[in-house]
């Protein structure tokens, strides 16, 4: 919290000091966008297109890095909620063993591992979350998910929440730092079901 | 470099190329042993020495040295120059960091074509990078000095504002921006600590360590490489070497890091 406060104080000071802001918001955006585009001149074209072109959620969340105004947040959440495709079968649970592999795996979508029809991409959940207690190499950008199902209850409602969170984290938290795995085509429906099982199967190590 | 040290380097390089899950614990230990072995010096010193030689050697189509290169403190002044970069240069009418400025000097003084000067910014196994060596030399000549990147010129302030925009710009299939990983203190990706680069205390400690000898890569890496690497993690395309985007991000980070002591080239994971 201390740093957030410091950062907020910093921004306030900058904003109050006319000499430090010389570009209008529009100029700043136009110039920065042109500069960024020019800076990816040699990379993969399709990849460049994807990052040069922000979607509305990305653009709005970038505009309010500290905290997004409530009205905008609810607008984002509504539009993102509408993107979630739940499995037609209604069954949200896959195999937690597969889920564990997906949670460990960070492969995919970098310029060195752009994707392959024969190799599914990873979810890399351990980059940001504690999950199974045996894995000590976990990150802390997101909350610990250890004992998630046990603590929240093994109910349909919670399973649906987890499926939705992984499919599109911005549906319940407009500017979440968590990627939108389903919406952006990182994980398939089956893979999402597998990580739901990792969190929600009573037999999963996460709940033991 | 002594043979014990060479052995330690080899051991650590090996440990760090082993599968990540296995390597986490042993890497930490390897680094500790390695630090011990390094009492006699950081391997980056080899880069510094090679960089000094490159600086003084007559090279390029014009067969002249870089000794008259103006890094911001006047032609030929290397001492302290790195501590005042990035900065605005009137001759190019641009804000430049050390590396893009070295490119300018290689072009104007030595007669290299720009694309040749930019051709090999990052070394690979079996392939040295002159840029890594030159940057190590230039940075080392500011060791112990306080970073003081200027923000007085309108172009410097503009670069800061653009860097601020880019630092917070989310994009790509994972929605990442620099601030996803570097805006809050005490966070980690797996076991790697993520410095909050907008926190002056943290920025002063880490921004000033680049270029650094990276144990995991067995080479010196520069700030240009760090940004290229972070954009790689962000699922962005390859960032052009010495692009204005890189400079703007550096100016932005330098603002928070100003006042920190230059420790470059440091030794890092």
XYZ file of C-alpha atoms in Angstrom:
477
model
C 0.000 0.000 0.000
C 2.872 2.305 0.798
C 4.044 2.304 -2.804
C 0.578 2.911 -4.137
C 0.336 5.941 -1.897
C 3.761 7.113 -2.961
C 2.801 6.652 -6.580
C -0.427 8.547 -6.073
C 1.455 11.340 -4.317
C 3.950 11.374 -7.179
C 1.229 11.689 -9.758
C -0.454 14.466 -7.846
C 2.783 16.413 -7.651
C 3.388 15.936 -11.356
C -0.148 16.920 -12.219
C 0.162 20.034 -10.088
C 3.363 21.071 -11.801
C 2.453 22.587 -15.139
C 6.044 22.545 -16.375
C 6.205 18.748 -16.435
C 3.202 18.126 -18.651
C 3.588 19.769 -21.987
C 1.623 17.455 -24.260
C -2.146 17.389 -24.290
C -3.680 13.992 -23.644
C -4.412 13.632 -27.358
C -0.929 14.597 -28.477
C 0.616 12.256 -25.979
C -1.499 9.368 -27.160
C -0.974 10.022 -30.866
C 2.787 10.365 -30.515
C 3.233 7.437 -28.158
C 1.136 5.154 -30.351
C 3.084 6.113 -33.478
C 6.362 5.615 -31.640
C 5.373 2.194 -30.354
C 4.277 1.064 -33.792
C 7.576 2.207 -35.287
C 9.467 0.330 -32.581
C 8.194 -3.069 -33.707
C 9.299 -2.729 -37.329
C 11.114 -6.048 -37.625
C 8.940 -8.388 -35.640
C 6.137 -10.644 -36.805
C 3.475 -8.564 -38.568
C 0.398 -10.286 -37.137
C 1.868 -10.087 -33.676
C 2.597 -6.386 -34.101
C -0.942 -5.746 -35.280
C -2.328 -7.427 -32.191
C -0.415 -5.188 -29.800
C -0.669 -1.968 -31.765
C -4.437 -2.428 -31.808
C -5.770 -2.227 -28.244
C -9.290 -3.405 -27.537
C -11.627 -1.108 -25.610
C -10.939 -2.754 -22.263
C -7.180 -2.458 -22.680
C -7.445 1.157 -23.785
C -9.678 2.171 -20.876
C -7.617 0.336 -18.283
C -4.423 1.921 -19.655
C -5.998 5.333 -19.354
C -6.719 4.900 -15.652
C -3.693 3.037 -14.302
C -4.416 3.878 -10.677
C -8.097 3.083 -10.510
C -10.756 3.079 -13.150
C -13.891 5.190 -12.478
C -16.820 3.107 -11.290
C -19.118 3.833 -14.227
C -16.436 2.760 -16.700
C -15.622 -0.313 -14.629
C -19.204 -1.516 -14.735
C -19.390 -0.868 -18.460
C -16.256 -2.983 -18.994
C -17.497 -5.773 -16.759
C -20.793 -5.913 -18.590
C -19.195 -6.125 -22.016
C -16.666 -8.709 -20.815
C -19.305 -10.827 -19.089
C -21.087 -11.091 -22.420
C -17.998 -12.707 -24.009
C -17.979 -15.750 -21.735
C -18.971 -18.990 -23.469
C -19.785 -21.718 -21.003
C -19.513 -25.318 -22.273
C -22.675 -26.432 -24.067
C -22.722 -29.655 -22.076
C -23.028 -27.699 -18.835
C -20.167 -29.739 -17.380
C -17.472 -27.373 -16.130
C -15.086 -29.886 -14.603
C -12.207 -31.578 -16.441
C -9.207 -33.479 -15.114
C -7.176 -31.817 -12.363
C -4.021 -33.708 -13.437
C -4.171 -32.001 -16.802
C -5.050 -28.779 -15.019
C -1.851 -28.994 -12.970
C 0.211 -29.336 -16.181
C -1.531 -26.342 -17.712
C -0.942 -24.311 -14.546
C 2.796 -25.096 -14.718
C 3.180 -24.367 -18.416
C 3.952 -20.893 -19.732
C 4.426 -21.878 -23.347
C 2.932 -19.856 -26.141
C 2.383 -16.513 -27.873
C 5.912 -15.131 -27.493
C 7.948 -14.399 -30.596
C 9.990 -17.501 -29.846
C 6.958 -19.770 -29.281
C 4.169 -18.267 -31.310
C 1.944 -21.278 -31.292
C 1.569 -24.561 -33.072
C -1.434 -26.716 -33.900
C 0.321 -29.646 -32.207
C 1.195 -27.936 -28.971
C -1.500 -26.394 -26.753
C -0.586 -23.195 -24.941
C -0.091 -22.988 -21.202
C -1.949 -21.032 -18.534
C 1.100 -20.317 -16.364
C -1.090 -19.917 -13.270
C 1.910 -20.582 -10.987
C 3.564 -17.448 -12.349
C 1.068 -15.474 -10.259
C -0.703 -17.861 -7.847
C 0.079 -20.386 -5.155
C -1.883 -23.562 -5.968
C -0.776 -27.090 -4.982
C 1.300 -26.962 -1.787
C 4.175 -29.018 -3.249
C 5.007 -26.350 -5.780
C 7.077 -23.782 -3.922
C 8.031 -21.811 -6.992
C 4.900 -19.693 -7.285
C 4.374 -16.000 -7.845
C 2.363 -13.498 -5.851
C 0.836 -11.136 -8.410
C -2.479 -12.867 -7.716
C -3.964 -14.212 -4.456
C -3.120 -17.689 -3.161
C -5.532 -20.282 -4.511
C -4.397 -23.001 -2.140
C -7.502 -24.777 -0.755
C -9.716 -22.724 -3.036
C -12.542 -25.243 -3.483
C -12.433 -26.394 0.095
C -12.734 -22.822 1.376
C -15.327 -21.569 -1.135
C -17.456 -24.710 -1.281
C -17.740 -27.346 -4.006
C -20.861 -25.820 -5.520
C -22.096 -25.181 -9.044
C -22.031 -21.483 -8.368
C -18.340 -21.459 -7.426
C -17.430 -23.717 -10.371
C -19.213 -21.287 -12.659
C -17.374 -18.378 -11.059
C -13.965 -20.029 -11.590
C -14.759 -20.970 -15.196
C -15.795 -17.361 -15.833
C -12.747 -15.946 -14.033
C -10.348 -17.970 -16.159
C -12.323 -17.369 -19.345
C -12.433 -13.611 -18.836
C -11.063 -12.159 -15.593
C -12.275 -8.687 -16.573
C -15.923 -9.753 -16.286
C -15.727 -9.608 -12.497
C -12.827 -7.149 -12.084
C -12.689 -4.594 -14.892
C -8.945 -3.941 -14.926
C -7.684 -7.152 -13.375
C -4.023 -7.966 -13.927
C -5.053 -11.503 -14.826
C -5.122 -12.428 -18.543
C -8.395 -13.353 -20.271
C -7.524 -16.933 -21.150
C -10.711 -17.961 -22.924
C -11.612 -14.650 -24.502
C -8.144 -14.182 -25.993
C -7.795 -17.742 -27.202
C -4.940 -18.747 -24.902
C -6.713 -21.767 -23.409
C -9.341 -24.018 -25.009
C -12.653 -24.924 -23.398
C -11.248 -28.303 -22.344
C -8.139 -26.704 -20.817
C -10.252 -24.250 -18.833
C -12.330 -27.156 -17.522
C -9.096 -28.866 -16.489
C -7.924 -25.877 -14.438
C -11.396 -25.516 -12.940
C -10.953 -29.110 -11.747
C -7.534 -28.227 -10.344
C -9.229 -25.640 -8.151
C -12.566 -27.346 -7.559
C -12.049 -31.125 -7.443
C -11.939 -32.333 -3.824
C -9.254 -34.836 -4.936
C -6.999 -32.115 -6.395
C -3.797 -31.398 -4.431
C -4.976 -27.784 -4.227
C -7.705 -28.925 -1.816
C -5.742 -31.459 0.156
C 39.929 -14.897 -14.746
C 41.222 -17.639 -12.441
C 40.469 -21.290 -13.134
C 38.280 -21.615 -10.001
C 36.260 -18.748 -11.257
C 36.027 -20.185 -14.725
C 34.796 -23.458 -13.234
C 32.236 -21.594 -11.180
C 30.988 -19.748 -14.237
C 30.620 -23.020 -16.107
C 28.808 -24.636 -13.174
C 26.355 -21.811 -12.830
C 25.733 -21.566 -16.551
C 24.988 -25.283 -16.563
C 22.731 -25.076 -13.516
C 20.787 -22.283 -15.105
C 20.125 -24.048 -18.357
C 18.682 -27.091 -16.547
C 14.871 -27.398 -16.536
C 13.416 -24.563 -14.506
C 11.460 -26.598 -11.974
C 14.560 -28.534 -11.057
C 16.869 -25.590 -11.201
C 15.112 -23.182 -8.857
C 16.758 -24.404 -5.646
C 20.084 -25.308 -7.156
C 20.259 -22.051 -9.072
C 20.012 -20.064 -5.871
C 22.780 -22.180 -4.400
C 24.828 -21.909 -7.564
C 24.581 -18.159 -7.478
C 25.718 -18.109 -3.865
C 28.797 -20.208 -4.656
C 29.372 -18.061 -7.620
C 29.245 -14.862 -5.584
C 31.884 -16.370 -3.340
C 34.101 -17.212 -6.292
C 33.687 -13.703 -7.527
C 35.549 -12.039 -4.721
C 38.214 -11.466 -7.355
C 35.891 -9.691 -9.723
C 32.784 -9.703 -11.883
C 33.106 -11.350 -15.323
C 31.705 -8.078 -16.677
C 35.237 -6.737 -16.261
C 36.145 -8.692 -19.377
C 33.437 -6.819 -21.269
C 34.665 -3.516 -19.848
C 38.218 -4.230 -20.993
C 37.098 -5.290 -24.449
C 34.884 -2.207 -24.623
C 37.757 0.097 -23.723
C 39.848 -1.501 -26.423
C 37.043 -1.083 -28.972
C 36.620 2.527 -27.922
C 40.294 3.303 -28.554
C 40.860 1.194 -31.622
C 40.707 2.699 -35.114
C 37.759 1.041 -36.818
C 35.139 1.435 -39.496
C 35.309 2.774 -43.064
C 36.976 5.973 -41.800
C 39.439 4.069 -39.638
C 39.139 6.284 -36.577
C 38.533 5.523 -32.899
C 35.520 6.540 -30.827
C 37.706 8.730 -28.633
C 36.084 11.922 -29.937
C 32.553 10.585 -29.360
C 30.325 13.037 -27.476
C 28.287 11.152 -24.906
C 26.831 14.351 -23.534
C 29.744 15.710 -21.522
C 31.674 16.926 -24.556
C 33.746 15.101 -27.204
C 35.990 12.480 -25.664
C 34.590 12.676 -22.122
C 33.560 9.216 -20.958
C 33.950 9.743 -17.249
C 30.523 10.453 -15.728
C 28.691 10.436 -19.053
C 26.597 7.344 -18.302
C 25.292 8.894 -15.084
C 23.728 11.668 -17.164
C 21.959 9.505 -19.722
C 19.510 9.353 -21.398
C 19.627 13.015 -22.427
C 18.893 15.364 -25.299
C 21.530 15.803 -28.018
C 21.322 18.858 -30.236
C 23.166 17.316 -33.207
C 20.612 14.546 -33.635
C 17.769 16.608 -32.100
C 16.847 13.508 -30.115
C 16.893 12.123 -26.616
C 19.339 9.219 -26.615
C 20.547 6.556 -24.241
C 24.126 5.282 -24.164
C 23.548 2.625 -26.784
C 21.740 4.746 -29.356
C 24.407 7.401 -28.828
C 27.160 4.881 -29.483
C 25.386 4.047 -32.734
C 25.428 7.757 -33.639
C 29.178 7.963 -32.989
C 29.896 4.813 -34.958
C 28.027 6.344 -37.882
C 29.302 9.927 -37.729
C 32.883 9.341 -36.572
C 33.738 5.911 -37.900
C 31.583 5.929 -41.015
C 29.623 2.760 -40.294
C 26.236 2.430 -41.947
C 23.496 2.780 -39.353
C 22.154 -0.705 -39.996
C 25.640 -2.141 -39.532
C 26.148 -0.260 -36.270
C 22.832 -1.681 -35.027
C 23.316 -5.152 -36.410
C 24.553 -7.079 -33.394
C 23.340 -5.459 -30.171
C 22.992 -8.677 -28.139
C 25.535 -11.460 -28.031
C 24.622 -15.094 -28.576
C 26.605 -18.231 -27.768
C 29.763 -18.004 -29.837
C 29.033 -14.471 -31.025
C 30.303 -11.412 -29.170
C 28.475 -8.110 -29.281
C 30.635 -5.000 -29.565
C 27.700 -2.984 -28.263
C 27.571 -4.930 -25.000
C 31.307 -4.391 -24.529
C 31.246 -0.686 -25.365
C 28.248 -0.066 -23.110
C 29.957 -1.914 -20.255
C 33.021 0.279 -20.628
C 31.017 3.483 -20.789
C 28.841 2.531 -17.794
C 31.818 1.488 -15.681
C 33.295 4.950 -16.162
C 30.386 6.290 -14.055
C 30.653 3.744 -11.256
C 29.926 5.261 -7.860
C 28.391 8.422 -9.309
C 24.812 9.426 -8.691
C 22.437 8.959 -11.587
C 21.268 12.338 -12.755
C 19.429 11.974 -16.049
C 18.272 15.466 -16.995
C 14.611 16.364 -17.513
C 14.964 20.046 -18.271
C 14.893 20.064 -22.075
C 11.399 20.002 -23.613
C 12.303 16.863 -25.587
C 13.422 15.156 -22.393
C 10.160 16.049 -20.703
C 8.252 14.871 -23.738
C 10.128 11.555 -23.659
C 9.167 11.201 -20.006
C 5.510 11.777 -20.777
C 5.560 9.295 -23.642
C 7.382 6.784 -21.452
C 4.732 7.243 -18.768
C 2.059 6.452 -21.361
C 3.905 3.382 -22.657
C 4.689 2.052 -19.194
C 0.986 1.825 -18.423
C -0.186 0.727 -21.846
C -1.885 -2.660 -21.790
C -1.919 -4.719 -24.937
C -1.477 -8.113 -26.481
C -3.198 -11.409 -25.809
C -2.312 -11.291 -22.096
C -3.284 -7.630 -21.483
C 0.118 -6.904 -19.940
C 1.677 -3.503 -19.412
C 4.964 -2.799 -17.655
C 2.921 -1.804 -14.627
C 1.316 -5.266 -14.444
C 4.642 -6.495 -13.121
C 6.490 -3.389 -11.934
C 4.016 -1.105 -10.166
C 3.767 -2.731 -6.756
C 6.464 -3.663 -4.245
C 7.010 -7.143 -2.902
C 5.458 -9.081 -5.793
C 6.992 -12.043 -7.589
C 6.619 -13.982 -10.840
C 7.356 -17.534 -9.731
C 10.353 -16.828 -7.470
C 11.646 -13.805 -9.349
C 11.193 -10.614 -7.431
C 9.631 -7.797 -9.390
C 10.967 -4.359 -8.573
C 8.423 -1.540 -8.392
C 10.096 0.720 -10.917
C 7.986 3.742 -10.040
C 9.126 3.567 -6.428
C 12.235 5.757 -6.139
C 13.783 3.582 -3.432
C 13.553 0.467 -5.579
C 14.241 2.121 -8.914
C 17.429 3.704 -7.542
C 18.687 0.272 -6.560
C 17.953 -1.651 -9.748
C 17.900 0.736 -12.701
C 21.486 1.707 -11.896
C 22.763 -1.874 -12.168
C 22.503 -2.100 -15.973
C 24.341 -3.241 -17.987
C 24.889 -6.338 -15.866
C 26.591 -9.680 -16.193
C 23.660 -12.115 -16.147
C 24.605 -15.451 -14.687
C 21.580 -17.131 -16.288
C 22.693 -15.975 -19.730
C 26.449 -16.149 -19.305
C 26.798 -12.693 -20.749
C 26.581 -9.014 -20.071
C 23.153 -7.693 -20.959
C 22.220 -4.062 -21.411
C 19.069 -2.096 -20.603
C 18.100 -2.354 -24.280
C 18.137 -6.121 -23.865
C 16.160 -5.967 -20.617
C 13.360 -4.088 -22.367
C 13.451 -6.433 -25.363
C 13.199 -9.329 -22.891
C 10.284 -7.832 -20.948
C 8.393 -7.165 -24.195
C 9.049 -10.795 -25.075
C 7.392 -11.843 -21.819
C 4.533 -9.467 -22.563
C 3.872 -11.341 -25.815
C 4.808 -8.283 -27.830
C 6.953 -8.494 -30.968
C 10.697 -7.967 -30.976
C 11.428 -4.424 -29.850
C 13.797 -2.678 -32.274
C 17.219 -1.987 -30.825
C 17.720 1.711 -29.993
C 14.105 2.564 -30.778
C 12.492 5.737 -29.453
C 10.151 3.492 -27.470
C 13.102 2.075 -25.543
C 14.518 5.541 -24.926
C 11.198 6.919 -23.672
C 10.782 4.018 -21.241
C 14.324 4.581 -19.980
C 13.733 8.293 -19.459
C 10.578 7.444 -17.533
C 12.351 4.932 -15.304
C 15.415 7.146 -14.875
C 13.235 9.866 -13.357
C 12.472 7.547 -10.426
C 15.991 6.146 -10.329
C 17.742 9.524 -10.270
C 19.849 9.935 -7.152
C 20.766 6.258 -7.045
C 24.423 5.312 -7.334
C 25.570 3.711 -10.579
C 26.719 0.134 -9.860
C 27.001 -0.961 -13.465
C 28.012 -3.352 -14.786
C 26.564 -5.358 -11.909
C 26.209 -9.086 -11.434
C 22.725 -10.545 -11.674
C 20.705 -13.724 -11.732
